[in-house]
Every structure is written in structure tokens, then in C-alpha cells.
Short mmCIF file of C-alpha atoms in Angstrom, two decimals:
data_model
loop_
_atom_site.label_atom_id
_atom_site.label_comp_id
_atom_site.label_asym_id
_atom_site.label_seq_id
_atom_site.Cartn_x
_atom_site.Cartn_y
_atom_site.Cartn_z
CA MET A 1 5.61 -2.73 -19.91
CA ASP A 2 8.40 -3.01 -17.38
CA ILE A 3 8.31 -0.94 -14.05
CA GLU A 4 11.20 1.40 -14.92
CA LYS A 5 8.92 2.55 -18.15
CA GLN A 6 5.82 2.74 -15.91
CA LEU A 7 7.54 4.72 -13.55
CA GLU A 8 8.99 6.96 -16.13
CA VAL A 9 5.65 7.41 -17.72
CA ALA A 10 3.80 8.21 -14.55
CA ALA A 11 6.14 11.07 -13.74
CA GLN A 12 4.75 12.52 -17.04
CA SER A 13 1.41 12.48 -15.97
CA ASP A 14 -0.63 14.98 -13.67
CA HIS A 15 -1.78 11.90 -11.51
CA LEU A 16 -0.13 11.31 -7.89
CA VAL A 17 1.68 7.92 -8.02
CA LEU A 18 1.96 5.16 -5.15
CA ILE A 19 4.51 3.04 -5.65
CA VAL A 20 4.48 -0.09 -3.07
CA PHE A 21 7.47 -1.69 -2.82
CA TYR A 22 7.20 -5.19 -1.72
CA ALA A 23 8.87 -8.64 -1.76
CA ASP A 24 7.16 -12.15 -1.83
CA TRP A 25 7.85 -13.22 1.55
CA SER A 26 6.27 -9.36 2.91
CA PRO A 27 2.93 -8.52 3.60
CA HIS A 28 0.76 -7.95 0.65
CA TYR A 29 -1.70 -4.87 0.64
CA GLU A 30 -4.28 -6.08 -2.08
CA TRP A 31 -6.35 -3.94 -0.16
CA ILE A 32 -4.91 -0.99 -1.70
CA GLY A 33 -5.96 -1.25 -5.34
CA PRO A 34 -9.68 -1.08 -4.19
CA VAL A 35 -9.11 1.76 -1.95
CA LEU A 36 -7.56 3.61 -4.62
CA ARG A 37 -10.56 2.84 -7.17
CA THR A 38 -12.44 5.06 -5.16
CA TYR A 39 -10.93 7.95 -6.03
CA GLU A 40 -12.34 9.72 -9.37
CA ARG A 41 -10.81 10.04 -12.45
CA ARG A 42 -7.71 7.98 -11.87
CA VAL A 43 -6.30 10.79 -9.44
CA ILE A 44 -4.00 8.28 -8.36
CA GLU A 45 -1.99 5.45 -10.12
CA LEU A 46 -0.66 2.40 -8.27
CA ILE A 47 2.59 0.76 -9.31
CA ASN A 48 3.94 -2.25 -7.41
CA VAL A 49 7.40 -3.04 -7.28
CA ASN A 50 8.87 -6.23 -6.05
CA ILE A 51 12.25 -5.41 -4.69
CA GLU A 52 13.54 -9.23 -5.44
CA GLU A 53 12.94 -8.35 -9.30
CA ASN A 54 13.43 -4.88 -9.32
CA LYS A 55 16.37 -4.11 -7.29
CA THR A 56 17.59 -1.25 -9.26
CA VAL A 57 14.23 0.42 -9.21
CA ALA A 58 14.31 -0.09 -5.01
CA ASP A 59 17.78 0.91 -5.01
CA SER A 60 17.08 4.34 -7.19
CA HIS A 61 14.58 5.13 -4.25
CA ASN A 62 16.75 4.01 -1.31
CA ILE A 63 14.58 1.10 -0.57
CA ASP A 64 15.85 -1.50 1.49
CA THR A 65 13.17 -2.44 3.72
CA VAL A 66 9.83 -3.65 2.75
CA PRO A 67 6.66 -2.73 2.84
CA ALA A 68 7.45 0.64 1.69
CA PHE A 69 5.00 3.19 -0.10
CA LEU A 70 6.41 6.28 -1.71
CA LEU A 71 3.92 8.75 -3.25
CA LEU A 72 4.77 10.87 -5.59
CA HIS A 73 3.87 13.79 -8.18
CA LYS A 74 5.78 14.43 -11.95
CA GLY A 75 8.51 12.39 -10.21
CA HIS A 76 9.13 14.47 -6.89
CA GLU A 77 8.40 12.52 -3.56
CA LEU A 78 5.62 14.20 -1.52
CA TRP A 79 5.57 11.29 1.44
CA ARG A 80 7.34 7.67 2.02
CA GLN A 81 6.63 5.40 4.78
CA VAL A 82 8.33 2.22 5.54
CA GLY A 83 6.83 -0.71 7.48
CA GLU A 84 2.95 -1.72 7.76
CA LEU A 85 0.27 0.89 6.67
CA THR A 86 -3.53 0.76 7.25
CA ILE A 87 -6.06 1.41 5.50
CA GLY A 88 -6.98 4.57 7.62
CA GLU A 89 -3.00 5.85 7.21
CA LEU A 90 -3.64 5.41 3.48
CA LYS A 91 -6.93 7.29 3.25
CA GLU A 92 -5.38 10.18 5.15
CA VAL A 93 -2.23 10.67 3.74
CA LEU A 94 -4.02 10.69 -0.17
CA GLU A 95 -6.78 13.24 1.51
CA ASP A 96 -3.75 15.48 2.39
CA PHE A 97 -2.33 15.59 -1.04
CA LYS A 98 -5.19 15.18 -3.48
#
């Protein structure tokens, strides 16, 4: 399933959706997947978007700097972070919106 379809399906669910925008040359956040798996019943869905391969998706969310993180619910933006993010910061945000 392509990224645009994943986002469309995720917007219809009751889950929170965390979108991580990255590029091959930017820091990778492999630790995010394990952090999200600590939440029960798939409360949060993770979608990784490479902005070089999915420029249309990045542009539609006004992303031009990576890394960038968006937390959405039913297609509505709840939170946005551009730049580095620590495990602690992510956990705090997820607890606030869970």
C-alpha cells in the first residue's frame, strides 16, 4: 500500500497516527516503533514518509525540513515537531493525547 493510501485509511480509524518524515541522509528513528508498541490495542499507528520519495505527501503537510513528526487523529493535526525528538519527549506527547 502506498503512503497516500496508508494516510487515507489511517484518517478513517480511531487511532492516533504518528507520521515521521525523514530523508535517507537525516537521522533515523528506529526506536520509535518499539516505543509505540508499548501502547495497548494499537492505539497509535506509525507511518514513515521519506520526503525524497514522497514529495507530494510532504508538501501536502507543509514539511520541508527533516526530521519532522506529526500526530494526527481522524486527519486533524494534534501536534507537530520539526527537528530532533527524544524518547522522553515522544512519550510525554503520546501520554497527553492518548
